[in-house]
Amino acid sequence: MQINLPVLLSQLFLGLVNGSFYAILSLGLAVIFGLLNIINFAHGALFMLGAVLTWMAMDYLAISYWIMLVAAPVVVAIFGMLVERLLLRRLYKLDHLYGLLLTLGLTLLIEGAFRSVYGVSGLNYETPELLQGSTDLGFMALPNYRAWVVVMSLLVCTATWYVIEKTRLGAYLRAGTENPRMVEAFGVNVPLMIMLTYAFGAGLAAFAGVLAAPIYQVSPLMGQNLIIVVFAVVVIGGMGSIMGSILTGLGLGVVEGLTKVFYPQASSTVVFVIMVIVLLIRPAGLFGKEK
């Protein structure tokens, strides 16, 4: 089987772009589950919200992509604060299944509301003028916007990992979920910290949605298929593992890209095959901790 080098490299890069979205979304899921013990099935809807809000801002108000890159995550984070405060906070002492069912119902409500207005057909969002075109590397043409997505994803993922694992704030977050009474004794407002944590995870999903708007067609259902793969990424990396989610997301995106070159028929299932193999060998995931 003869493989064209430019085709191989372009598929590898496309896989890295998809892996960047997997990494950001799985990172948000890992933060929420690792610190709040909530399986947030609404993550795909929050991703969609970021993209749809970006499209609405451009179409209705002529607000630029650069402004929405900050504004959309902030708006969705505020929405996440309301969800945590009014709904999820009542479920922390219950089984994980209750949180999953609640966030699943929330997903159906959000997607249904936007689908009733915009339908299921895709809405086009133009690539920002500054990032249009491509750069000729000699062996392949590198799309500027996709390169921007990869760079921004790596920066956001690295910064999030550093804050949670290497700073005092991250230590407070981890301690607050394990022994909230002790942390409150030191004057830390644990409920507020937990609410902000969920808001941050929601903001990460919306940030990924803004990045995705010029690549994928904006649609109320755009988060459905992606979130299934992202849950598989989180399981493979290890539930609650921050670094595991980042590395697994990027790695599986590249594997998916390679599969499209060598065996296209399996490209849509390779992630789930890997998940089954990993769970058989290591049930806690590649980077998860055995209890």
PDB file of C-alpha atoms in Angstrom:
ATOM      1  CA  MET A   1       0.000   0.000   0.000  1.00  0.00           C
ATOM      2  CA  GLN A   2       1.593   3.243  -1.188  1.00  0.00           C
ATOM      3  CA  ILE A   3       0.909   6.281   1.004  1.00  0.00           C
ATOM      4  CA  ASN A   4       1.249   9.811  -0.341  1.00  0.00           C
ATOM      5  CA  LEU A   5       3.360  11.790   2.184  1.00  0.00           C
ATOM      6  CA  PRO A   6       1.376  15.057   1.902  1.00  0.00           C
ATOM      7  CA  VAL A   7      -1.869  13.104   2.399  1.00  0.00           C
ATOM      8  CA  LEU A   8      -0.439  11.315   5.425  1.00  0.00           C
ATOM      9  CA  LEU A   9       0.819  14.548   6.997  1.00  0.00           C
ATOM     10  CA  SER A  10      -2.437  16.393   6.321  1.00  0.00           C
ATOM     11  CA  GLN A  11      -4.420  13.577   7.953  1.00  0.00           C
ATOM     12  CA  LEU A  12      -2.053  13.573  10.919  1.00  0.00           C
ATOM     13  CA  PHE A  13      -2.563  17.303  11.344  1.00  0.00           C
ATOM     14  CA  LEU A  14      -6.327  16.960  10.942  1.00  0.00           C
ATOM     15  CA  GLY A  15      -6.223  14.300  13.637  1.00  0.00           C
ATOM     16  CA  LEU A  16      -4.246  16.662  15.866  1.00  0.00           C
ATOM     17  CA  VAL A  17      -6.914  19.347  15.352  1.00  0.00           C
ATOM     18  CA  ASN A  18      -9.669  16.907  16.336  1.00  0.00           C
ATOM     19  CA  GLY A  19      -7.490  15.776  19.233  1.00  0.00           C
ATOM     20  CA  SER A  20      -7.252  19.387  20.394  1.00  0.00           C
ATOM     21  CA  PHE A  21     -11.038  19.543  20.737  1.00  0.00           C
ATOM     22  CA  TYR A  22     -11.049  16.156  22.462  1.00  0.00           C
ATOM     23  CA  ALA A  23      -8.382  17.419  24.879  1.00  0.00           C
ATOM     24  CA  ILE A  24     -10.200  20.647  25.857  1.00  0.00           C
ATOM     25  CA  LEU A  25     -13.580  18.975  26.235  1.00  0.00           C
ATOM     26  CA  SER A  26     -12.260  15.954  28.130  1.00  0.00           C
ATOM     27  CA  LEU A  27     -10.255  18.328  30.331  1.00  0.00           C
ATOM     28  CA  GLY A  28     -13.456  20.133  31.306  1.00  0.00           C
ATOM     29  CA  LEU A  29     -15.144  16.814  32.040  1.00  0.00           C
ATOM     30  CA  ALA A  30     -12.161  15.632  34.075  1.00  0.00           C
ATOM     31  CA  VAL A  31     -12.108  18.860  36.134  1.00  0.00           C
ATOM     32  CA  ILE A  32     -15.814  18.588  36.938  1.00  0.00           C
ATOM     33  CA  PHE A  33     -15.736  14.885  37.740  1.00  0.00           C
ATOM     34  CA  GLY A  34     -12.400  14.926  39.544  1.00  0.00           C
ATOM     35  CA  LEU A  35     -13.299  17.852  41.794  1.00  0.00           C
ATOM     36  CA  LEU A  36     -17.109  17.620  42.002  1.00  0.00           C
ATOM     37  CA  ASN A  37     -17.792  13.914  41.341  1.00  0.00           C
ATOM     38  CA  ILE A  38     -20.448  14.871  38.776  1.00  0.00           C
ATOM     39  CA  ILE A  39     -20.676  13.072  35.412  1.00  0.00           C
ATOM     40  CA  ASN A  40     -21.552  16.139  33.350  1.00  0.00           C
ATOM     41  CA  PHE A  41     -23.521  14.867  30.364  1.00  0.00           C
ATOM     42  CA  ALA A  42     -24.423  18.490  29.516  1.00  0.00           C
ATOM     43  CA  HIS A  43     -20.857  19.156  28.365  1.00  0.00           C
ATOM     44  CA  GLY A  44     -21.760  18.652  24.690  1.00  0.00           C
ATOM     45  CA  ALA A  45     -24.637  21.130  25.000  1.00  0.00           C
ATOM     46  CA  LEU A  46     -22.289  23.681  26.621  1.00  0.00           C
ATOM     47  CA  PHE A  47     -19.854  23.171  23.732  1.00  0.00           C
ATOM     48  CA  MET A  48     -22.728  23.818  21.319  1.00  0.00           C
ATOM     49  CA  LEU A  49     -23.762  26.908  23.294  1.00  0.00           C
ATOM     50  CA  GLY A  50     -20.321  28.441  22.824  1.00  0.00           C
ATOM     51  CA  ALA A  51     -20.496  27.936  19.055  1.00  0.00           C
ATOM     52  CA  VAL A  52     -24.122  29.076  18.666  1.00  0.00           C
ATOM     53  CA  LEU A  53     -23.611  32.186  20.805  1.00  0.00           C
ATOM     54  CA  THR A  54     -20.610  33.069  18.636  1.00  0.00           C
ATOM     55  CA  TRP A  55     -22.676  32.681  15.471  1.00  0.00           C
ATOM     56  CA  MET A  56     -25.578  34.688  16.935  1.00  0.00           C
ATOM     57  CA  ALA A  57     -23.240  37.500  17.996  1.00  0.00           C
ATOM     58  CA  MET A  58     -21.801  37.725  14.483  1.00  0.00           C
ATOM     59  CA  ASP A  59     -25.109  37.390  12.632  1.00  0.00           C
ATOM     60  CA  TYR A  60     -27.293  39.619  14.813  1.00  0.00           C
ATOM     61  CA  LEU A  61     -24.871  42.077  16.427  1.00  0.00           C
ATOM     62  CA  ALA A  62     -21.793  42.005  14.146  1.00  0.00           C
ATOM     63  CA  ILE A  63     -19.585  41.145  17.138  1.00  0.00           C
ATOM     64  CA  SER A  64     -16.209  39.787  16.071  1.00  0.00           C
ATOM     65  CA  TYR A  65     -14.781  36.340  16.679  1.00  0.00           C
ATOM     66  CA  TRP A  66     -12.043  37.774  18.897  1.00  0.00           C
ATOM     67  CA  ILE A  67     -14.508  39.311  21.321  1.00  0.00           C
ATOM     68  CA  MET A  68     -16.584  36.131  21.463  1.00  0.00           C
ATOM     69  CA  LEU A  69     -13.468  34.082  22.179  1.00  0.00           C
ATOM     70  CA  VAL A  70     -13.662  35.664  25.644  1.00  0.00           C
ATOM     71  CA  ALA A  71     -17.344  36.637  25.913  1.00  0.00           C
ATOM     72  CA  ALA A  72     -18.913  33.256  25.035  1.00  0.00           C
ATOM     73  CA  PRO A  73     -16.978  31.260  27.693  1.00  0.00           C
ATOM     74  CA  VAL A  74     -17.852  33.935  30.286  1.00  0.00           C
ATOM     75  CA  VAL A  75     -21.574  33.809  29.431  1.00  0.00           C
ATOM     76  CA  VAL A  76     -21.650  29.999  29.487  1.00  0.00           C
ATOM     77  CA  ALA A  77     -19.640  29.975  32.738  1.00  0.00           C
ATOM     78  CA  ILE A  78     -22.281  32.215  34.350  1.00  0.00           C
ATOM     79  CA  PHE A  79     -24.951  29.824  33.094  1.00  0.00           C
ATOM     80  CA  GLY A  80     -22.922  26.983  34.618  1.00  0.00           C
ATOM     81  CA  MET A  81     -22.865  28.800  37.963  1.00  0.00           C
ATOM     82  CA  LEU A  82     -26.663  28.958  37.930  1.00  0.00           C
ATOM     83  CA  VAL A  83     -26.926  25.260  37.050  1.00  0.00           C
ATOM     84  CA  GLU A  84     -24.584  24.295  39.882  1.00  0.00           C
ATOM     85  CA  ARG A  85     -26.225  26.580  42.419  1.00  0.00           C
ATOM     86  CA  LEU A  86     -29.841  25.738  41.635  1.00  0.00           C
ATOM     87  CA  LEU A  87     -29.659  22.094  40.511  1.00  0.00           C
ATOM     88  CA  LEU A  88     -26.435  20.162  40.979  1.00  0.00           C
ATOM     89  CA  ARG A  89     -25.757  21.286  44.540  1.00  0.00           C
ATOM     90  CA  ARG A  90     -28.722  19.216  45.697  1.00  0.00           C
ATOM     91  CA  LEU A  91     -27.216  16.011  44.273  1.00  0.00           C
ATOM     92  CA  TYR A  92     -23.681  15.867  45.677  1.00  0.00           C
ATOM     93  CA  LYS A  93     -24.564  13.406  48.433  1.00  0.00           C
ATOM     94  CA  LEU A  94     -26.523  11.148  46.102  1.00  0.00           C
ATOM     95  CA  ASP A  95     -25.398   8.486  43.645  1.00  0.00           C
ATOM     96  CA  HIS A  96     -23.563   9.617  40.468  1.00  0.00           C
ATOM     97  CA  LEU A  97     -26.510   8.384  38.411  1.00  0.00           C
ATOM     98  CA  TYR A  98     -28.692  11.299  39.583  1.00  0.00           C
ATOM     99  CA  GLY A  99     -26.219  13.876  38.325  1.00  0.00           C
ATOM    100  CA  LEU A 100     -25.889  12.060  35.015  1.00  0.00           C
ATOM    101  CA  LEU A 101     -29.655  11.940  34.517  1.00  0.00           C
ATOM    102  CA  LEU A 102     -30.085  15.593  35.477  1.00  0.00           C
ATOM    103  CA  THR A 103     -27.373  16.807  33.082  1.00  0.00           C
ATOM    104  CA  LEU A 104     -28.758  14.545  30.342  1.00  0.00           C
ATOM    105  CA  GLY A 105     -32.180  16.135  30.796  1.00  0.00           C
ATOM    106  CA  LEU A 106     -30.579  19.576  30.745  1.00  0.00           C
ATOM    107  CA  THR A 107     -28.870  18.669  27.465  1.00  0.00           C
ATOM    108  CA  LEU A 108     -32.180  17.697  25.881  1.00  0.00           C
ATOM    109  CA  LEU A 109     -33.779  20.973  27.021  1.00  0.00           C
ATOM    110  CA  ILE A 110     -30.955  23.161  25.680  1.00  0.00           C
ATOM    111  CA  GLU A 111     -30.663  21.334  22.361  1.00  0.00           C
ATOM    112  CA  GLY A 112     -34.432  21.228  21.930  1.00  0.00           C
ATOM    113  CA  ALA A 113     -34.787  24.977  22.551  1.00  0.00           C
ATOM    114  CA  PHE A 114     -32.178  25.900  19.922  1.00  0.00           C
ATOM    115  CA  ARG A 115     -33.376  23.235  17.484  1.00  0.00           C
ATOM    116  CA  SER A 116     -36.899  24.699  17.579  1.00  0.00           C
ATOM    117  CA  VAL A 117     -35.481  28.063  16.485  1.00  0.00           C
ATOM    118  CA  TYR A 118     -32.653  27.124  14.084  1.00  0.00           C
ATOM    119  CA  GLY A 119     -33.537  23.583  13.013  1.00  0.00           C
ATOM    120  CA  VAL A 120     -30.864  20.928  12.526  1.00  0.00           C
ATOM    121  CA  SER A 121     -29.178  22.296   9.398  1.00  0.00           C
ATOM    122  CA  GLY A 122     -25.709  23.774   9.854  1.00  0.00           C
ATOM    123  CA  LEU A 123     -25.050  27.504  10.153  1.00  0.00           C
ATOM    124  CA  ASN A 124     -21.902  28.822   8.475  1.00  0.00           C
ATOM    125  CA  TYR A 125     -19.367  30.883  10.417  1.00  0.00           C
ATOM    126  CA  GLU A 126     -16.541  32.442   8.426  1.00  0.00           C
ATOM    127  CA  THR A 127     -12.927  32.055   9.485  1.00  0.00           C
ATOM    128  CA  PRO A 128     -11.567  35.311  10.980  1.00  0.00           C
ATOM    129  CA  GLU A 129      -9.808  37.334   8.299  1.00  0.00           C
ATOM    130  CA  LEU A 130      -6.535  37.368  10.217  1.00  0.00           C
ATOM    131  CA  LEU A 131      -6.387  33.548  10.204  1.00  0.00           C
ATOM    132  CA  GLN A 132      -7.616  32.827   6.684  1.00  0.00           C
ATOM    133  CA  GLY A 133      -5.477  31.017   4.140  1.00  0.00           C
ATOM    134  CA  SER A 134      -2.638  28.582   4.667  1.00  0.00           C
ATOM    135  CA  THR A 135       1.125  28.463   5.019  1.00  0.00           C
ATOM    136  CA  ASP A 136       3.169  26.445   2.518  1.00  0.00           C
ATOM    137  CA  LEU A 137       5.593  24.214   4.409  1.00  0.00           C
ATOM    138  CA  GLY A 138       6.934  22.596   1.248  1.00  0.00           C
ATOM    139  CA  PHE A 139       5.629  19.138   2.032  1.00  0.00           C
ATOM    140  CA  MET A 140       2.088  20.311   2.866  1.00  0.00           C
ATOM    141  CA  ALA A 141      -0.143  23.377   3.080  1.00  0.00           C
ATOM    142  CA  LEU A 142      -0.823  24.194   6.742  1.00  0.00           C
ATOM    143  CA  PRO A 143      -4.228  25.871   7.278  1.00  0.00           C
ATOM    144  CA  ASN A 144      -3.620  28.899   9.480  1.00  0.00           C
ATOM    145  CA  TYR A 145      -6.822  28.606  11.464  1.00  0.00           C
ATOM    146  CA  ARG A 146      -6.306  24.949  12.291  1.00  0.00           C
ATOM    147  CA  ALA A 147      -2.774  25.706  13.458  1.00  0.00           C
ATOM    148  CA  TRP A 148      -4.267  28.422  15.690  1.00  0.00           C
ATOM    149  CA  VAL A 149      -6.713  25.888  17.174  1.00  0.00           C
ATOM    150  CA  VAL A 150      -3.903  23.481  18.073  1.00  0.00           C
ATOM    151  CA  VAL A 151      -1.741  26.209  19.652  1.00  0.00           C
ATOM    152  CA  MET A 152      -4.600  27.690  21.690  1.00  0.00           C
ATOM    153  CA  SER A 153      -5.732  24.254  22.855  1.00  0.00           C
ATOM    154  CA  LEU A 154      -2.247  23.365  24.068  1.00  0.00           C
ATOM    155  CA  LEU A 155      -1.899  26.698  25.892  1.00  0.00           C
ATOM    156  CA  VAL A 156      -5.282  26.414  27.627  1.00  0.00           C
ATOM    157  CA  CYS A 157      -4.768  22.759  28.578  1.00  0.00           C
ATOM    158  CA  THR A 158      -1.270  23.387  29.937  1.00  0.00           C
ATOM    159  CA  ALA A 159      -2.394  26.426  31.936  1.00  0.00           C
ATOM    160  CA  THR A 160      -5.332  24.500  33.433  1.00  0.00           C
ATOM    161  CA  TRP A 161      -3.128  21.557  34.410  1.00  0.00           C
ATOM    162  CA  TYR A 162      -0.598  23.904  36.036  1.00  0.00           C
ATOM    163  CA  VAL A 163      -3.216  25.781  38.073  1.00  0.00           C
ATOM    164  CA  ILE A 164      -4.879  22.626  39.381  1.00  0.00           C
ATOM    165  CA  GLU A 165      -1.755  20.556  40.030  1.00  0.00           C
ATOM    166  CA  LYS A 166       0.919  23.109  40.915  1.00  0.00           C
ATOM    167  CA  THR A 167      -0.699  26.095  42.658  1.00  0.00           C
ATOM    168  CA  ARG A 168      -2.204  26.780  46.075  1.00  0.00           C
ATOM    169  CA  LEU A 169      -5.613  27.368  44.465  1.00  0.00           C
ATOM    170  CA  GLY A 170      -5.492  23.895  42.945  1.00  0.00           C
ATOM    171  CA  ALA A 171      -4.525  22.429  46.319  1.00  0.00           C
ATOM    172  CA  TYR A 172      -7.541  24.142  47.905  1.00  0.00           C
ATOM    173  CA  LEU A 173      -9.794  22.731  45.173  1.00  0.00           C
ATOM    174  CA  ARG A 174      -8.567  19.179  45.663  1.00  0.00           C
ATOM    175  CA  ALA A 175      -8.696  19.417  49.444  1.00  0.00           C
ATOM    176  CA  GLY A 176     -12.156  20.996  49.366  1.00  0.00           C
ATOM    177  CA  THR A 177     -13.619  18.017  47.552  1.00  0.00           C
ATOM    178  CA  GLU A 178     -11.947  15.457  49.837  1.00  0.00           C
ATOM    179  CA  ASN A 179     -12.463  17.146  53.217  1.00  0.00           C
ATOM    180  CA  PRO A 180     -14.637  20.278  52.884  1.00  0.00           C
ATOM    181  CA  ARG A 181     -15.066  20.799  56.639  1.00  0.00           C
ATOM    182  CA  MET A 182     -11.328  21.010  57.218  1.00  0.00           C
ATOM    183  CA  VAL A 183     -10.868  23.489  54.351  1.00  0.00           C
ATOM    184  CA  GLU A 184     -13.773  25.619  55.613  1.00  0.00           C
ATOM    185  CA  ALA A 185     -12.007  25.747  58.995  1.00  0.00           C
ATOM    186  CA  PHE A 186      -9.207  27.653  57.236  1.00  0.00           C
ATOM    187  CA  GLY A 187     -11.698  30.298  56.075  1.00  0.00           C
ATOM    188  CA  VAL A 188     -12.189  29.007  52.519  1.00  0.00           C
ATOM    189  CA  ASN A 189     -15.694  29.288  51.055  1.00  0.00           C
ATOM    190  CA  VAL A 190     -15.956  25.720  49.711  1.00  0.00           C
ATOM    191  CA  PRO A 191     -19.466  26.003  48.131  1.00  0.00           C
ATOM    192  CA  LEU A 192     -18.337  29.099  46.194  1.00  0.00           C
ATOM    193  CA  MET A 193     -15.163  27.309  45.121  1.00  0.00           C
ATOM    194  CA  ILE A 194     -17.139  24.318  43.878  1.00  0.00           C
ATOM    195  CA  MET A 195     -19.550  26.559  41.973  1.00  0.00           C
ATOM    196  CA  LEU A 196     -16.650  28.355  40.282  1.00  0.00           C
ATOM    197  CA  THR A 197     -15.075  25.013  39.408  1.00  0.00           C
ATOM    198  CA  TYR A 198     -18.195  23.893  37.546  1.00  0.00           C
ATOM    199  CA  ALA A 199     -18.375  27.309  35.877  1.00  0.00           C
ATOM    200  CA  PHE A 200     -14.765  26.935  34.731  1.00  0.00           C
ATOM    201  CA  GLY A 201     -15.477  23.488  33.249  1.00  0.00           C
ATOM    202  CA  ALA A 202     -18.500  24.919  31.422  1.00  0.00           C
ATOM    203  CA  GLY A 203     -16.382  27.822  30.177  1.00  0.00           C
ATOM    204  CA  LEU A 204     -13.806  25.386  28.781  1.00  0.00           C
ATOM    205  CA  ALA A 205     -16.538  23.633  26.795  1.00  0.00           C
ATOM    206  CA  ALA A 206     -17.772  26.966  25.424  1.00  0.00           C
ATOM    207  CA  PHE A 207     -14.201  28.003  24.536  1.00  0.00           C
ATOM    208  CA  ALA A 208     -13.874  24.810  22.486  1.00  0.00           C
ATOM    209  CA  GLY A 209     -17.198  25.673  20.830  1.00  0.00           C
ATOM    210  CA  VAL A 210     -15.922  29.106  19.770  1.00  0.00           C
ATOM    211  CA  LEU A 211     -12.786  27.512  18.312  1.00  0.00           C
ATOM    212  CA  ALA A 212     -14.930  24.948  16.486  1.00  0.00           C
ATOM    213  CA  ALA A 213     -17.396  27.418  14.934  1.00  0.00           C
ATOM    214  CA  PRO A 214     -15.310  28.214  11.803  1.00  0.00           C
ATOM    215  CA  ILE A 215     -14.348  24.534  11.310  1.00  0.00           C
ATOM    216  CA  TYR A 216     -17.574  22.611  11.903  1.00  0.00           C
ATOM    217  CA  GLN A 217     -20.980  23.821  10.823  1.00  0.00           C
ATOM    218  CA  VAL A 218     -22.694  25.414  13.808  1.00  0.00           C
ATOM    219  CA  SER A 219     -25.731  23.343  14.739  1.00  0.00           C
ATOM    220  CA  PRO A 220     -27.832  22.675  17.861  1.00  0.00           C
ATOM    221  CA  LEU A 221     -26.814  19.020  17.550  1.00  0.00           C
ATOM    222  CA  MET A 222     -23.087  19.550  16.957  1.00  0.00           C
ATOM    223  CA  GLY A 223     -22.165  18.432  20.468  1.00  0.00           C
ATOM    224  CA  GLN A 224     -23.997  15.096  20.377  1.00  0.00           C
ATOM    225  CA  ASN A 225     -21.574  12.961  18.353  1.00  0.00           C
ATOM    226  CA  LEU A 226     -18.480  14.667  19.715  1.00  0.00           C
ATOM    227  CA  ILE A 227     -19.368  14.234  23.377  1.00  0.00           C
ATOM    228  CA  ILE A 228     -19.674  10.448  23.005  1.00  0.00           C
ATOM    229  CA  VAL A 229     -16.068  10.288  21.784  1.00  0.00           C
ATOM    230  CA  VAL A 230     -14.982  12.687  24.529  1.00  0.00           C
ATOM    231  CA  PHE A 231     -16.486  10.465  27.229  1.00  0.00           C
ATOM    232  CA  ALA A 232     -14.508   7.569  25.743  1.00  0.00           C
ATOM    233  CA  VAL A 233     -11.363   9.738  25.911  1.00  0.00           C
ATOM    234  CA  VAL A 234     -11.994  10.496  29.590  1.00  0.00           C
ATOM    235  CA  VAL A 235     -12.523   6.814  30.392  1.00  0.00           C
ATOM    236  CA  ILE A 236      -9.331   5.810  28.564  1.00  0.00           C
ATOM    237  CA  GLY A 237      -7.280   8.536  30.227  1.00  0.00           C
ATOM    238  CA  GLY A 238      -8.776   7.863  33.659  1.00  0.00           C
ATOM    239  CA  MET A 239     -11.816   9.548  35.224  1.00  0.00           C
ATOM    240  CA  GLY A 240     -10.696  12.715  36.967  1.00  0.00           C
ATOM    241  CA  SER A 241      -7.113  12.634  35.609  1.00  0.00           C
ATOM    242  CA  ILE A 242      -6.230  16.097  34.262  1.00  0.00           C
ATOM    243  CA  MET A 243      -3.038  15.174  32.427  1.00  0.00           C
ATOM    244  CA  GLY A 244      -4.567  11.876  31.317  1.00  0.00           C
ATOM    245  CA  SER A 245      -7.412  13.709  29.577  1.00  0.00           C
ATOM    246  CA  ILE A 246      -5.046  16.064  27.751  1.00  0.00           C
ATOM    247  CA  LEU A 247      -2.589  13.427  26.543  1.00  0.00           C
ATOM    248  CA  THR A 248      -5.278  10.885  25.673  1.00  0.00           C
ATOM    249  CA  GLY A 249      -7.338  13.450  23.759  1.00  0.00           C
ATOM    250  CA  LEU A 250      -4.390  14.551  21.622  1.00  0.00           C
ATOM    251  CA  GLY A 251      -3.126  11.004  21.150  1.00  0.00           C
ATOM    252  CA  LEU A 252      -6.476   9.536  20.123  1.00  0.00           C
ATOM    253  CA  GLY A 253      -7.007  12.377  17.661  1.00  0.00           C
ATOM    254  CA  VAL A 254      -3.718  11.461  15.956  1.00  0.00           C
ATOM    255  CA  VAL A 255      -4.599   7.740  16.010  1.00  0.00           C
ATOM    256  CA  GLU A 256      -7.963   8.571  14.439  1.00  0.00           C
ATOM    257  CA  GLY A 257      -6.193  10.552  11.704  1.00  0.00           C
ATOM    258  CA  LEU A 258      -3.805   7.675  10.965  1.00  0.00           C
ATOM    259  CA  THR A 259      -6.694   5.215  10.846  1.00  0.00           C
ATOM    260  CA  LYS A 260      -8.378   7.310   8.146  1.00  0.00           C
ATOM    261  CA  VAL A 261      -5.253   6.846   6.005  1.00  0.00           C
ATOM    262  CA  PHE A 262      -4.607   3.135   6.518  1.00  0.00           C
ATOM    263  CA  TYR A 263      -8.077   1.755   7.259  1.00  0.00           C
ATOM    264  CA  PRO A 264     -10.820   4.389   6.719  1.00  0.00           C
ATOM    265  CA  GLN A 265     -13.652   1.961   7.536  1.00  0.00           C
ATOM    266  CA  ALA A 266     -12.528   1.782  11.177  1.00  0.00           C
ATOM    267  CA  SER A 267     -11.902   5.505  11.738  1.00  0.00           C
ATOM    268  CA  SER A 268     -15.234   6.038  13.495  1.00  0.00           C
ATOM    269  CA  THR A 269     -14.826   3.100  15.858  1.00  0.00           C
ATOM    270  CA  VAL A 270     -11.103   3.015  16.654  1.00  0.00           C
ATOM    271  CA  VAL A 271     -11.530   5.145  19.803  1.00  0.00           C
ATOM    272  CA  PHE A 272     -14.115   2.753  21.237  1.00  0.00           C
ATOM    273  CA  VAL A 273     -12.016  -0.303  20.360  1.00  0.00           C
ATOM    274  CA  ILE A 274      -9.099   1.256  22.242  1.00  0.00           C
ATOM    275  CA  MET A 275     -11.414   2.040  25.173  1.00  0.00           C
ATOM    276  CA  VAL A 276     -12.514  -1.586  25.452  1.00  0.00           C
ATOM    277  CA  ILE A 277      -8.919  -2.848  25.317  1.00  0.00           C
ATOM    278  CA  VAL A 278      -7.748  -0.329  27.938  1.00  0.00           C
ATOM    279  CA  LEU A 279     -10.622  -1.162  30.310  1.00  0.00           C
ATOM    280  CA  LEU A 280      -9.884  -4.869  30.020  1.00  0.00           C
ATOM    281  CA  ILE A 281      -6.230  -4.313  30.926  1.00  0.00           C
ATOM    282  CA  ARG A 282      -6.515  -1.321  33.263  1.00  0.00           C
ATOM    283  CA  PRO A 283     -10.089  -0.581  34.461  1.00  0.00           C
ATOM    284  CA  ALA A 284      -9.089   2.756  36.051  1.00  0.00           C
ATOM    285  CA  GLY A 285      -7.757   4.072  32.727  1.00  0.00           C
ATOM    286  CA  LEU A 286      -4.209   4.774  31.583  1.00  0.00           C
ATOM    287  CA  PHE A 287      -3.592   7.579  34.076  1.00  0.00           C
ATOM    288  CA  GLY A 288      -6.336   6.853  36.616  1.00  0.00           C
ATOM    289  CA  LYS A 289      -5.686   5.758  40.172  1.00  0.00           C
ATOM    290  CA  GLU A 290      -6.933   2.416  41.377  1.00  0.00           C
ATOM    291  CA  LYS A 291      -9.095   2.685  44.487  1.00  0.00           C
TER     292      LYS A 291
END
